[in-house]
Amino acid sequence: RLTSTRTMGLLHIPRSLLACARGYYRRKVAPAAAAGEDIAIGISPFHPHTYDGRVGIFDVDGYAHMNNAAYLTHAELARWQMSAENGSLDNMLNQKIAFIVTGQAIRYRREIGPLFKAFQISTFVSGIDDRHLWLYHTFHNPEAGSGSGGGKNKLGPPLAQILLQSVVTKNGKVMRPSKYLADVYGANEDTIDKLTKMHEDELLVQKKFQFGELESILRESASRSQ
């Protein structure tokens, strides 16, 4: 098991670096925010980040479809690419800020395959509270959208959905998400207010509430097993 973990780590690190390199390249050839935009890619459901992926040889199961764990891997790669593309990665490194995933809920809707099948992941910050920052990933067929910032393009039915809960730390202490968005992304007060109220998408409000209920149940179960 230790050997397997080391092998996966050796595979994952180059993939993460490659995702960052793609983000930096896209930022160079097509700036993350168009002229006049005051919001970074991924900080609005109307301005999502788009990750172009392909089912790799290490992603498939015995049926040549992408296995369940690979969805989470590609979602992480999408976040690496987004952070490099919208400039937040540089700011986080300079300010010694860390992004930490504390929970994820995933819904698989349709298989992605076979091997080398192309797909896209749309990612955006769906809301914040006093402690947590929430991201929403949706997997789609590539013909559904066309590039980062493609919020005006109509996406097809999702192949999978991920609701992610996270915290952000600076020097080992949890930051308020509103301060993180202002310091790292340069988000204005209006954007932060919208994300706090989460009124962009009522369904996401319901998902966040249900996610919180599930976390409470799991927390109670964990305390009983100690």
mmCIF file with all atom_site columns, C-alpha atoms in Angstrom:
data_model
loop_
_atom_site.group_PDB
_atom_site.id
_atom_site.type_symbol
_atom_site.label_atom_id
_atom_site.label_alt_id
_atom_site.label_comp_id
_atom_site.label_asym_id
_atom_site.label_entity_id
_atom_site.label_seq_id
_atom_site.pdbx_PDB_ins_code
_atom_site.Cartn_x
_atom_site.Cartn_y
_atom_site.Cartn_z
_atom_site.occupancy
_atom_site.B_iso_or_equiv
_atom_site.pdbx_formal_charge
_atom_site.auth_seq_id
_atom_site.auth_comp_id
_atom_site.auth_asym_id
_atom_site.auth_atom_id
_atom_site.pdbx_PDB_model_num
ATOM 1   C CA . ARG A 1 1   ? 0.000   0.000  0.000   1.00 0.00 ? 1   ARG A CA 1
ATOM 2   C CA . LEU A 1 2   ? 2.881   2.370  0.787   1.00 0.00 ? 2   LEU A CA 1
ATOM 3   C CA . THR A 1 3   ? 4.446   1.639  -2.600  1.00 0.00 ? 3   THR A CA 1
ATOM 4   C CA . SER A 1 4   ? 1.107   2.293  -4.304  1.00 0.00 ? 4   SER A CA 1
ATOM 5   C CA . THR A 1 5   ? 0.720   5.613  -2.494  1.00 0.00 ? 5   THR A CA 1
ATOM 6   C CA . ARG A 1 6   ? 4.221   6.702  -3.506  1.00 0.00 ? 6   ARG A CA 1
ATOM 7   C CA . THR A 1 7   ? 3.541   5.687  -7.105  1.00 0.00 ? 7   THR A CA 1
ATOM 8   C CA . MET A 1 8   ? 0.319   7.697  -7.199  1.00 0.00 ? 8   MET A CA 1
ATOM 9   C CA . GLY A 1 9   ? 2.147   10.667 -5.704  1.00 0.00 ? 9   GLY A CA 1
ATOM 10  C CA . LEU A 1 10  ? 4.846   10.483 -8.352  1.00 0.00 ? 10  LEU A CA 1
ATOM 11  C CA . LEU A 1 11  ? 2.137   10.455 -11.024 1.00 0.00 ? 11  LEU A CA 1
ATOM 12  C CA . HIS A 1 12  ? 0.032   13.204 -9.475  1.00 0.00 ? 12  HIS A CA 1
ATOM 13  C CA . ILE A 1 13  ? 2.769   15.782 -8.943  1.00 0.00 ? 13  ILE A CA 1
ATOM 14  C CA . PRO A 1 14  ? 3.713   16.043 -12.655 1.00 0.00 ? 14  PRO A CA 1
ATOM 15  C CA . ARG A 1 15  ? 0.030   16.236 -13.604 1.00 0.00 ? 15  ARG A CA 1
ATOM 16  C CA . SER A 1 16  ? -0.493  19.081 -11.136 1.00 0.00 ? 16  SER A CA 1
ATOM 17  C CA . LEU A 1 17  ? 2.548   20.938 -12.458 1.00 0.00 ? 17  LEU A CA 1
ATOM 18  C CA . LEU A 1 18  ? 1.312   20.445 -16.018 1.00 0.00 ? 18  LEU A CA 1
ATOM 19  C CA . ALA A 1 19  ? -2.115  21.825 -15.059 1.00 0.00 ? 19  ALA A CA 1
ATOM 20  C CA . CYS A 1 20  ? -0.415  24.921 -13.582 1.00 0.00 ? 20  CYS A CA 1
ATOM 21  C CA . ALA A 1 21  ? 1.681   25.300 -16.732 1.00 0.00 ? 21  ALA A CA 1
ATOM 22  C CA . ARG A 1 22  ? -1.469  25.194 -18.879 1.00 0.00 ? 22  ARG A CA 1
ATOM 23  C CA . GLY A 1 23  ? -3.025  27.835 -16.657 1.00 0.00 ? 23  GLY A CA 1
ATOM 24  C CA . TYR A 1 24  ? -0.011  30.141 -16.929 1.00 0.00 ? 24  TYR A CA 1
ATOM 25  C CA . TYR A 1 25  ? 0.066   29.636 -20.704 1.00 0.00 ? 25  TYR A CA 1
ATOM 26  C CA . ARG A 1 26  ? -3.627  30.431 -21.110 1.00 0.00 ? 26  ARG A CA 1
ATOM 27  C CA . ARG A 1 27  ? -3.191  33.477 -18.911 1.00 0.00 ? 27  ARG A CA 1
ATOM 28  C CA . LYS A 1 28  ? -0.384  34.677 -21.166 1.00 0.00 ? 28  LYS A CA 1
ATOM 29  C CA . VAL A 1 29  ? -2.094  34.127 -24.516 1.00 0.00 ? 29  VAL A CA 1
ATOM 30  C CA . ALA A 1 30  ? -5.640  34.987 -23.347 1.00 0.00 ? 30  ALA A CA 1
ATOM 31  C CA . PRO A 1 31  ? -5.717  37.129 -20.172 1.00 0.00 ? 31  PRO A CA 1
ATOM 32  C CA . ALA A 1 32  ? -7.968  35.758 -17.432 1.00 0.00 ? 32  ALA A CA 1
ATOM 33  C CA . ALA A 1 33  ? -10.185 38.835 -17.363 1.00 0.00 ? 33  ALA A CA 1
ATOM 34  C CA . ALA A 1 34  ? -11.290 40.640 -20.481 1.00 0.00 ? 34  ALA A CA 1
ATOM 35  C CA . ALA A 1 35  ? -10.890 44.381 -20.749 1.00 0.00 ? 35  ALA A CA 1
ATOM 36  C CA . GLY A 1 36  ? -13.305 46.070 -18.393 1.00 0.00 ? 36  GLY A CA 1
ATOM 37  C CA . GLU A 1 37  ? -13.842 42.963 -16.259 1.00 0.00 ? 37  GLU A CA 1
ATOM 38  C CA . ASP A 1 38  ? -13.301 43.451 -12.528 1.00 0.00 ? 38  ASP A CA 1
ATOM 39  C CA . ILE A 1 39  ? -13.750 39.811 -11.564 1.00 0.00 ? 39  ILE A CA 1
ATOM 40  C CA . ALA A 1 40  ? -11.358 36.899 -11.954 1.00 0.00 ? 40  ALA A CA 1
ATOM 41  C CA . ILE A 1 41  ? -12.279 33.711 -13.763 1.00 0.00 ? 41  ILE A CA 1
ATOM 42  C CA . GLY A 1 42  ? -13.981 31.268 -11.441 1.00 0.00 ? 42  GLY A CA 1
ATOM 43  C CA . ILE A 1 43  ? -15.376 33.802 -8.952  1.00 0.00 ? 43  ILE A CA 1
ATOM 44  C CA . SER A 1 44  ? -18.868 33.839 -10.382 1.00 0.00 ? 44  SER A CA 1
ATOM 45  C CA . PRO A 1 45  ? -21.334 31.355 -11.906 1.00 0.00 ? 45  PRO A CA 1
ATOM 46  C CA . PHE A 1 46  ? -21.514 33.799 -14.815 1.00 0.00 ? 46  PHE A CA 1
ATOM 47  C CA . HIS A 1 47  ? -17.747 33.732 -15.348 1.00 0.00 ? 47  HIS A CA 1
ATOM 48  C CA . PRO A 1 48  ? -16.662 30.104 -14.675 1.00 0.00 ? 48  PRO A CA 1
ATOM 49  C CA . HIS A 1 49  ? -13.322 28.545 -15.395 1.00 0.00 ? 49  HIS A CA 1
ATOM 50  C CA . THR A 1 50  ? -13.202 25.758 -17.975 1.00 0.00 ? 50  THR A CA 1
ATOM 51  C CA . TYR A 1 51  ? -10.763 22.848 -17.794 1.00 0.00 ? 51  TYR A CA 1
ATOM 52  C CA . ASP A 1 52  ? -10.262 20.645 -20.841 1.00 0.00 ? 52  ASP A CA 1
ATOM 53  C CA . GLY A 1 53  ? -9.535  17.060 -19.854 1.00 0.00 ? 53  GLY A CA 1
ATOM 54  C CA . ARG A 1 54  ? -9.193  13.654 -21.432 1.00 0.00 ? 54  ARG A CA 1
ATOM 55  C CA . VAL A 1 55  ? -9.619  10.189 -19.947 1.00 0.00 ? 55  VAL A CA 1
ATOM 56  C CA . GLY A 1 56  ? -6.072  8.892  -19.402 1.00 0.00 ? 56  GLY A CA 1
ATOM 57  C CA . ILE A 1 57  ? -4.702  5.411  -19.026 1.00 0.00 ? 57  ILE A CA 1
ATOM 58  C CA . PHE A 1 58  ? -4.469  5.823  -15.232 1.00 0.00 ? 58  PHE A CA 1
ATOM 59  C CA . ASP A 1 59  ? -8.081  7.064  -15.013 1.00 0.00 ? 59  ASP A CA 1
ATOM 60  C CA . VAL A 1 60  ? -10.016 4.081  -16.330 1.00 0.00 ? 60  VAL A CA 1
ATOM 61  C CA . ASP A 1 61  ? -11.635 1.106  -14.637 1.00 0.00 ? 61  ASP A CA 1
ATOM 62  C CA . GLY A 1 62  ? -12.188 -2.397 -15.987 1.00 0.00 ? 62  GLY A CA 1
ATOM 63  C CA . TYR A 1 63  ? -14.943 -1.122 -18.285 1.00 0.00 ? 63  TYR A CA 1
ATOM 64  C CA . ALA A 1 64  ? -12.649 1.500  -19.856 1.00 0.00 ? 64  ALA A CA 1
ATOM 65  C CA . HIS A 1 65  ? -14.681 4.288  -18.231 1.00 0.00 ? 65  HIS A CA 1
ATOM 66  C CA . MET A 1 66  ? -13.246 6.913  -15.902 1.00 0.00 ? 66  MET A CA 1
ATOM 67  C CA . ASN A 1 67  ? -13.221 5.480  -12.378 1.00 0.00 ? 67  ASN A CA 1
ATOM 68  C CA . ASN A 1 68  ? -14.842 7.282  -9.454  1.00 0.00 ? 68  ASN A CA 1
ATOM 69  C CA . ALA A 1 69  ? -11.601 8.526  -7.879  1.00 0.00 ? 69  ALA A CA 1
ATOM 70  C CA . ALA A 1 70  ? -10.417 10.033 -11.175 1.00 0.00 ? 70  ALA A CA 1
ATOM 71  C CA . TYR A 1 71  ? -13.272 12.558 -11.123 1.00 0.00 ? 71  TYR A CA 1
ATOM 72  C CA . LEU A 1 72  ? -11.889 14.036 -7.899  1.00 0.00 ? 72  LEU A CA 1
ATOM 73  C CA . THR A 1 73  ? -8.362  14.006 -9.337  1.00 0.00 ? 73  THR A CA 1
ATOM 74  C CA . HIS A 1 74  ? -9.394  15.941 -12.440 1.00 0.00 ? 74  HIS A CA 1
ATOM 75  C CA . ALA A 1 75  ? -11.420 18.374 -10.316 1.00 0.00 ? 75  ALA A CA 1
ATOM 76  C CA . GLU A 1 76  ? -8.245  19.096 -8.340  1.00 0.00 ? 76  GLU A CA 1
ATOM 77  C CA . LEU A 1 77  ? -6.268  19.560 -11.562 1.00 0.00 ? 77  LEU A CA 1
ATOM 78  C CA . ALA A 1 78  ? -8.957  21.983 -12.711 1.00 0.00 ? 78  ALA A CA 1
ATOM 79  C CA . ARG A 1 79  ? -8.457  24.014 -9.523  1.00 0.00 ? 79  ARG A CA 1
ATOM 80  C CA . TRP A 1 80  ? -4.674  24.104 -10.033 1.00 0.00 ? 80  TRP A CA 1
ATOM 81  C CA . GLN A 1 81  ? -5.127  25.307 -13.601 1.00 0.00 ? 81  GLN A CA 1
ATOM 82  C CA . MET A 1 82  ? -7.726  27.898 -12.578 1.00 0.00 ? 82  MET A CA 1
ATOM 83  C CA . SER A 1 83  ? -5.489  29.307 -9.829  1.00 0.00 ? 83  SER A CA 1
ATOM 84  C CA . ALA A 1 84  ? -2.572  29.701 -12.236 1.00 0.00 ? 84  ALA A CA 1
ATOM 85  C CA . GLU A 1 85  ? -4.774  31.156 -14.958 1.00 0.00 ? 85  GLU A CA 1
ATOM 86  C CA . ASN A 1 86  ? -6.544  33.791 -12.864 1.00 0.00 ? 86  ASN A CA 1
ATOM 87  C CA . GLY A 1 87  ? -3.401  34.802 -10.948 1.00 0.00 ? 87  GLY A CA 1
ATOM 88  C CA . SER A 1 88  ? -4.488  33.607 -7.493  1.00 0.00 ? 88  SER A CA 1
ATOM 89  C CA . LEU A 1 89  ? -1.722  30.964 -7.281  1.00 0.00 ? 89  LEU A CA 1
ATOM 90  C CA . ASP A 1 90  ? 1.038   33.583 -7.371  1.00 0.00 ? 90  ASP A CA 1
ATOM 91  C CA . ASN A 1 91  ? -0.723  35.692 -4.744  1.00 0.00 ? 91  ASN A CA 1
ATOM 92  C CA . MET A 1 92  ? -1.231  32.675 -2.484  1.00 0.00 ? 92  MET A CA 1
ATOM 93  C CA . LEU A 1 93  ? 2.410   31.636 -2.720  1.00 0.00 ? 93  LEU A CA 1
ATOM 94  C CA . ASN A 1 94  ? 3.601   35.179 -2.029  1.00 0.00 ? 94  ASN A CA 1
ATOM 95  C CA . GLN A 1 95  ? 1.303   35.550 0.988   1.00 0.00 ? 95  GLN A CA 1
ATOM 96  C CA . LYS A 1 96  ? 1.842   31.973 2.271   1.00 0.00 ? 96  LYS A CA 1
ATOM 97  C CA . ILE A 1 97  ? -1.832  31.142 1.922   1.00 0.00 ? 97  ILE A CA 1
ATOM 98  C CA . ALA A 1 98  ? -3.033  27.533 1.682   1.00 0.00 ? 98  ALA A CA 1
ATOM 99  C CA . PHE A 1 99  ? -6.283  26.195 0.224   1.00 0.00 ? 99  PHE A CA 1
ATOM 100 C CA . ILE A 1 100 ? -7.506  23.139 2.165   1.00 0.00 ? 100 ILE A CA 1
ATOM 101 C CA . VAL A 1 101 ? -10.372 20.875 1.094   1.00 0.00 ? 101 VAL A CA 1
ATOM 102 C CA . THR A 1 102 ? -12.471 19.856 4.117   1.00 0.00 ? 102 THR A CA 1
ATOM 103 C CA . GLY A 1 103 ? -15.247 17.950 2.359   1.00 0.00 ? 103 GLY A CA 1
ATOM 104 C CA . GLN A 1 104 ? -16.685 16.992 -1.010  1.00 0.00 ? 104 GLN A CA 1
ATOM 105 C CA . ALA A 1 105 ? -20.015 15.633 -2.210  1.00 0.00 ? 105 ALA A CA 1
ATOM 106 C CA . ILE A 1 106 ? -20.147 14.128 -5.700  1.00 0.00 ? 106 ILE A CA 1
ATOM 107 C CA . ARG A 1 107 ? -23.005 12.952 -7.897  1.00 0.00 ? 107 ARG A CA 1
ATOM 108 C CA . TYR A 1 108 ? -22.157 10.708 -10.848 1.00 0.00 ? 108 TYR A CA 1
ATOM 109 C CA . ARG A 1 109 ? -24.732 11.076 -13.618 1.00 0.00 ? 109 ARG A CA 1
ATOM 110 C CA . ARG A 1 110 ? -23.277 9.556  -16.784 1.00 0.00 ? 110 ARG A CA 1
ATOM 111 C CA . GLU A 1 111 ? -20.096 7.609  -17.394 1.00 0.00 ? 111 GLU A CA 1
ATOM 112 C CA . ILE A 1 112 ? -17.172 9.323  -19.110 1.00 0.00 ? 112 ILE A CA 1
ATOM 113 C CA . GLY A 1 113 ? -15.333 7.095  -21.537 1.00 0.00 ? 113 GLY A CA 1
ATOM 114 C CA . PRO A 1 114 ? -13.872 5.258  -23.295 1.00 0.00 ? 114 PRO A CA 1
ATOM 115 C CA . LEU A 1 115 ? -10.118 5.806  -23.013 1.00 0.00 ? 115 LEU A CA 1
ATOM 116 C CA . PHE A 1 116 ? -8.957  9.207  -24.366 1.00 0.00 ? 116 PHE A CA 1
ATOM 117 C CA . LYS A 1 117 ? -12.514 10.583 -24.333 1.00 0.00 ? 117 LYS A CA 1
ATOM 118 C CA . ALA A 1 118 ? -12.488 14.386 -24.023 1.00 0.00 ? 118 ALA A CA 1
ATOM 119 C CA . PHE A 1 119 ? -14.521 16.243 -21.391 1.00 0.00 ? 119 PHE A CA 1
ATOM 120 C CA . GLN A 1 120 ? -14.700 19.655 -19.733 1.00 0.00 ? 120 GLN A CA 1
ATOM 121 C CA . ILE A 1 121 ? -15.008 20.792 -16.129 1.00 0.00 ? 121 ILE A CA 1
ATOM 122 C CA . SER A 1 122 ? -16.713 24.087 -15.304 1.00 0.00 ? 122 SER A CA 1
ATOM 123 C CA . THR A 1 123 ? -15.598 25.519 -11.943 1.00 0.00 ? 123 THR A CA 1
ATOM 124 C CA . PHE A 1 124 ? -16.656 28.541 -9.913  1.00 0.00 ? 124 PHE A CA 1
ATOM 125 C CA . VAL A 1 125 ? -16.927 29.767 -6.326  1.00 0.00 ? 125 VAL A CA 1
ATOM 126 C CA . SER A 1 126 ? -20.574 29.158 -5.439  1.00 0.00 ? 126 SER A CA 1
ATOM 127 C CA . GLY A 1 127 ? -20.647 30.872 -2.068  1.00 0.00 ? 127 GLY A CA 1
ATOM 128 C CA . ILE A 1 128 ? -18.922 31.719 1.208   1.00 0.00 ? 128 ILE A CA 1
ATOM 129 C CA . ASP A 1 129 ? -19.802 31.899 4.900   1.00 0.00 ? 129 ASP A CA 1
ATOM 130 C CA . ASP A 1 130 ? -17.831 33.050 7.939   1.00 0.00 ? 130 ASP A CA 1
ATOM 131 C CA . ARG A 1 131 ? -15.422 30.103 7.688   1.00 0.00 ? 131 ARG A CA 1
ATOM 132 C CA . HIS A 1 132 ? -15.922 28.121 4.485   1.00 0.00 ? 132 HIS A CA 1
ATOM 133 C CA . LEU A 1 133 ? -15.509 28.752 0.795   1.00 0.00 ? 133 LEU A CA 1
ATOM 134 C CA . TRP A 1 134 ? -17.621 26.609 -1.523  1.00 0.00 ? 134 TRP A CA 1
ATOM 135 C CA . LEU A 1 135 ? -16.707 25.560 -5.062  1.00 0.00 ? 135 LEU A CA 1
ATOM 136 C CA . TYR A 1 136 ? -18.931 23.893 -7.626  1.00 0.00 ? 136 TYR A CA 1
ATOM 137 C CA . HIS A 1 137 ? -17.543 21.612 -10.357 1.00 0.00 ? 137 HIS A CA 1
ATOM 138 C CA . THR A 1 138 ? -19.620 20.260 -13.234 1.00 0.00 ? 138 THR A CA 1
ATOM 139 C CA . PHE A 1 139 ? -18.349 17.794 -15.844 1.00 0.00 ? 139 PHE A CA 1
ATOM 140 C CA . HIS A 1 140 ? -19.660 18.217 -19.393 1.00 0.00 ? 140 HIS A CA 1
ATOM 141 C CA . ASN A 1 141 ? -19.072 16.992 -22.908 1.00 0.00 ? 141 ASN A CA 1
ATOM 142 C CA . PRO A 1 142 ? -16.539 19.274 -24.665 1.00 0.00 ? 142 PRO A CA 1
ATOM 143 C CA . GLU A 1 143 ? -18.973 20.479 -27.291 1.00 0.00 ? 143 GLU A CA 1
ATOM 144 C CA . ALA A 1 144 ? -21.143 22.008 -24.561 1.00 0.00 ? 144 ALA A CA 1
ATOM 145 C CA . GLY A 1 145 ? -18.901 25.029 -23.845 1.00 0.00 ? 145 GLY A CA 1
ATOM 146 C CA . SER A 1 146 ? -15.893 26.809 -25.250 1.00 0.00 ? 146 SER A CA 1
ATOM 147 C CA . GLY A 1 147 ? -13.164 28.037 -22.938 1.00 0.00 ? 147 GLY A CA 1
ATOM 148 C CA . SER A 1 148 ? -12.731 29.886 -19.660 1.00 0.00 ? 148 SER A CA 1
ATOM 149 C CA . GLY A 1 149 ? -14.997 32.807 -19.060 1.00 0.00 ? 149 GLY A CA 1
ATOM 150 C CA . GLY A 1 150 ? -17.544 31.123 -21.311 1.00 0.00 ? 150 GLY A CA 1
ATOM 151 C CA . GLY A 1 151 ? -20.408 31.841 -18.984 1.00 0.00 ? 151 GLY A CA 1
ATOM 152 C CA . LYS A 1 152 ? -22.509 33.050 -21.916 1.00 0.00 ? 152 LYS A CA 1
ATOM 153 C CA . ASN A 1 153 ? -22.231 29.662 -23.617 1.00 0.00 ? 153 ASN A CA 1
ATOM 154 C CA . LYS A 1 154 ? -25.046 27.233 -22.806 1.00 0.00 ? 154 LYS A CA 1
ATOM 155 C CA . LEU A 1 155 ? -23.704 24.100 -21.140 1.00 0.00 ? 155 LEU A CA 1
ATOM 156 C CA . GLY A 1 156 ? -25.196 20.684 -21.804 1.00 0.00 ? 156 GLY A CA 1
ATOM 157 C CA . PRO A 1 157 ? -26.463 18.271 -19.134 1.00 0.00 ? 157 PRO A CA 1
ATOM 158 C CA . PRO A 1 158 ? -23.802 17.551 -16.485 1.00 0.00 ? 158 PRO A CA 1
ATOM 159 C CA . LEU A 1 159 ? -22.006 14.212 -16.509 1.00 0.00 ? 159 LEU A CA 1
ATOM 160 C CA . ALA A 1 160 ? -21.044 14.662 -12.845 1.00 0.00 ? 160 ALA A CA 1
ATOM 161 C CA . GLN A 1 161 ? -21.307 17.354 -10.169 1.00 0.00 ? 161 GLN A CA 1
ATOM 162 C CA . ILE A 1 162 ? -19.054 18.098 -7.196  1.00 0.00 ? 162 ILE A CA 1
ATOM 163 C CA . LEU A 1 163 ? -19.822 20.464 -4.328  1.00 0.00 ? 163 LEU A CA 1
ATOM 164 C CA . LEU A 1 164 ? -16.617 21.210 -2.426  1.00 0.00 ? 164 LEU A CA 1
ATOM 165 C CA . GLN A 1 165 ? -16.210 22.740 1.023   1.00 0.00 ? 165 GLN A CA 1
ATOM 166 C CA . SER A 1 166 ? -12.860 24.316 1.890   1.00 0.00 ? 166 SER A CA 1
ATOM 167 C CA . VAL A 1 167 ? -11.033 26.598 4.291   1.00 0.00 ? 167 VAL A CA 1
ATOM 168 C CA . VAL A 1 168 ? -8.143  28.933 3.573   1.00 0.00 ? 168 VAL A CA 1
ATOM 169 C CA . THR A 1 169 ? -5.263  29.358 6.013   1.00 0.00 ? 169 THR A CA 1
ATOM 170 C CA . LYS A 1 170 ? -2.518  31.949 6.366   1.00 0.00 ? 170 LYS A CA 1
ATOM 171 C CA . ASN A 1 171 ? 0.410   31.214 8.656   1.00 0.00 ? 171 ASN A CA 1
ATOM 172 C CA . GLY A 1 172 ? -1.553  28.267 10.039  1.00 0.00 ? 172 GLY A CA 1
ATOM 173 C CA . LYS A 1 173 ? -4.659  30.305 10.922  1.00 0.00 ? 173 LYS A CA 1
ATOM 174 C CA . VAL A 1 174 ? -7.995  30.134 9.122   1.00 0.00 ? 174 VAL A CA 1
ATOM 175 C CA . MET A 1 175 ? -8.780  33.254 7.068   1.00 0.00 ? 175 MET A CA 1
ATOM 176 C CA . ARG A 1 176 ? -12.208 34.715 6.557   1.00 0.00 ? 176 ARG A CA 1
ATOM 177 C CA . PRO A 1 177 ? -13.217 33.813 2.981   1.00 0.00 ? 177 PRO A CA 1
ATOM 178 C CA . SER A 1 178 ? -14.245 37.413 2.293   1.00 0.00 ? 178 SER A CA 1
ATOM 179 C CA . LYS A 1 179 ? -10.741 38.640 3.136   1.00 0.00 ? 179 LYS A CA 1
ATOM 180 C CA . TYR A 1 180 ? -9.207  35.840 1.057   1.00 0.00 ? 180 TYR A CA 1
ATOM 181 C CA . LEU A 1 181 ? -11.251 36.796 -1.999  1.00 0.00 ? 181 LEU A CA 1
ATOM 182 C CA . ALA A 1 182 ? -10.377 40.479 -1.569  1.00 0.00 ? 182 ALA A CA 1
ATOM 183 C CA . ASP A 1 183 ? -6.650  39.941 -0.928  1.00 0.00 ? 183 ASP A CA 1
ATOM 184 C CA . VAL A 1 184 ? -6.008  37.153 -3.459  1.00 0.00 ? 184 VAL A CA 1
ATOM 185 C CA . TYR A 1 185 ? -8.551  37.729 -6.221  1.00 0.00 ? 185 TYR A CA 1
ATOM 186 C CA . GLY A 1 186 ? -9.164  41.427 -5.788  1.00 0.00 ? 186 GLY A CA 1
ATOM 187 C CA . ALA A 1 187 ? -12.902 40.755 -5.531  1.00 0.00 ? 187 ALA A CA 1
ATOM 188 C CA . ASN A 1 188 ? -14.981 43.883 -4.904  1.00 0.00 ? 188 ASN A CA 1
ATOM 189 C CA . GLU A 1 189 ? -17.569 44.326 -2.140  1.00 0.00 ? 189 GLU A CA 1
ATOM 190 C CA . ASP A 1 190 ? -20.492 43.644 -4.471  1.00 0.00 ? 190 ASP A CA 1
ATOM 191 C CA . THR A 1 191 ? -19.067 40.278 -5.551  1.00 0.00 ? 191 THR A CA 1
ATOM 192 C CA . ILE A 1 192 ? -18.290 39.265 -1.965  1.00 0.00 ? 192 ILE A CA 1
ATOM 193 C CA . ASP A 1 193 ? -21.786 40.292 -0.864  1.00 0.00 ? 193 ASP A CA 1
ATOM 194 C CA . LYS A 1 194 ? -23.368 38.150 -3.571  1.00 0.00 ? 194 LYS A CA 1
ATOM 195 C CA . LEU A 1 195 ? -21.260 35.149 -2.627  1.00 0.00 ? 195 LEU A CA 1
ATOM 196 C CA . THR A 1 196 ? -22.118 35.636 1.044   1.00 0.00 ? 196 THR A CA 1
ATOM 197 C CA . LYS A 1 197 ? -25.844 35.688 0.311   1.00 0.00 ? 197 LYS A CA 1
ATOM 198 C CA . MET A 1 198 ? -25.491 32.918 -2.282  1.00 0.00 ? 198 MET A CA 1
ATOM 199 C CA . HIS A 1 199 ? -28.437 34.334 -4.196  1.00 0.00 ? 199 HIS A CA 1
ATOM 200 C CA . GLU A 1 200 ? -26.912 33.583 -7.599  1.00 0.00 ? 200 GLU A CA 1
ATOM 201 C CA . ASP A 1 201 ? -28.361 30.062 -7.553  1.00 0.00 ? 201 ASP A CA 1
ATOM 202 C CA . GLU A 1 202 ? -31.058 28.949 -5.102  1.00 0.00 ? 202 GLU A CA 1
ATOM 203 C CA . LEU A 1 203 ? -30.262 25.287 -5.770  1.00 0.00 ? 203 LEU A CA 1
ATOM 204 C CA . LEU A 1 204 ? -26.733 25.823 -4.458  1.00 0.00 ? 204 LEU A CA 1
ATOM 205 C CA . VAL A 1 205 ? -28.203 27.204 -1.234  1.00 0.00 ? 205 VAL A CA 1
ATOM 206 C CA . GLN A 1 206 ? -30.151 23.983 -0.798  1.00 0.00 ? 206 GLN A CA 1
ATOM 207 C CA . LYS A 1 207 ? -27.085 21.866 -1.589  1.00 0.00 ? 207 LYS A CA 1
ATOM 208 C CA . LYS A 1 208 ? -24.978 23.766 0.940   1.00 0.00 ? 208 LYS A CA 1
ATOM 209 C CA . PHE A 1 209 ? -27.655 23.254 3.615   1.00 0.00 ? 209 PHE A CA 1
ATOM 210 C CA . GLN A 1 210 ? -27.911 19.524 2.911   1.00 0.00 ? 210 GLN A CA 1
ATOM 211 C CA . PHE A 1 211 ? -24.118 19.245 2.850   1.00 0.00 ? 211 PHE A CA 1
ATOM 212 C CA . GLY A 1 212 ? -24.036 20.837 6.299   1.00 0.00 ? 212 GLY A CA 1
ATOM 213 C CA . GLU A 1 213 ? -26.598 18.358 7.603   1.00 0.00 ? 213 GLU A CA 1
ATOM 214 C CA . LEU A 1 214 ? -24.564 15.448 6.262   1.00 0.00 ? 214 LEU A CA 1
ATOM 215 C CA . GLU A 1 215 ? -21.387 16.830 7.841   1.00 0.00 ? 215 GLU A CA 1
ATOM 216 C CA . SER A 1 216 ? -23.140 17.103 11.231  1.00 0.00 ? 216 SER A CA 1
ATOM 217 C CA . ILE A 1 217 ? -24.238 13.469 11.007  1.00 0.00 ? 217 ILE A CA 1
ATOM 218 C CA . LEU A 1 218 ? -20.738 12.286 10.080  1.00 0.00 ? 218 LEU A CA 1
ATOM 219 C CA . ARG A 1 219 ? -19.174 14.411 12.828  1.00 0.00 ? 219 ARG A CA 1
ATOM 220 C CA . GLU A 1 220 ? -21.496 12.847 15.426  1.00 0.00 ? 220 GLU A CA 1
ATOM 221 C CA . SER A 1 221 ? -20.735 9.360  14.089  1.00 0.00 ? 221 SER A CA 1
ATOM 222 C CA . ALA A 1 222 ? -16.988 10.016 14.316  1.00 0.00 ? 222 ALA A CA 1
ATOM 223 C CA . SER A 1 223 ? -17.285 11.230 17.923  1.00 0.00 ? 223 SER A CA 1
ATOM 224 C CA . ARG A 1 224 ? -19.128 8.072  18.937  1.00 0.00 ? 224 ARG A CA 1
ATOM 225 C CA . SER A 1 225 ? -16.460 5.830  17.441  1.00 0.00 ? 225 SER A CA 1
ATOM 226 C CA . GLN A 1 226 ? -13.655 7.401  19.496  1.00 0.00 ? 226 GLN A CA 1
#
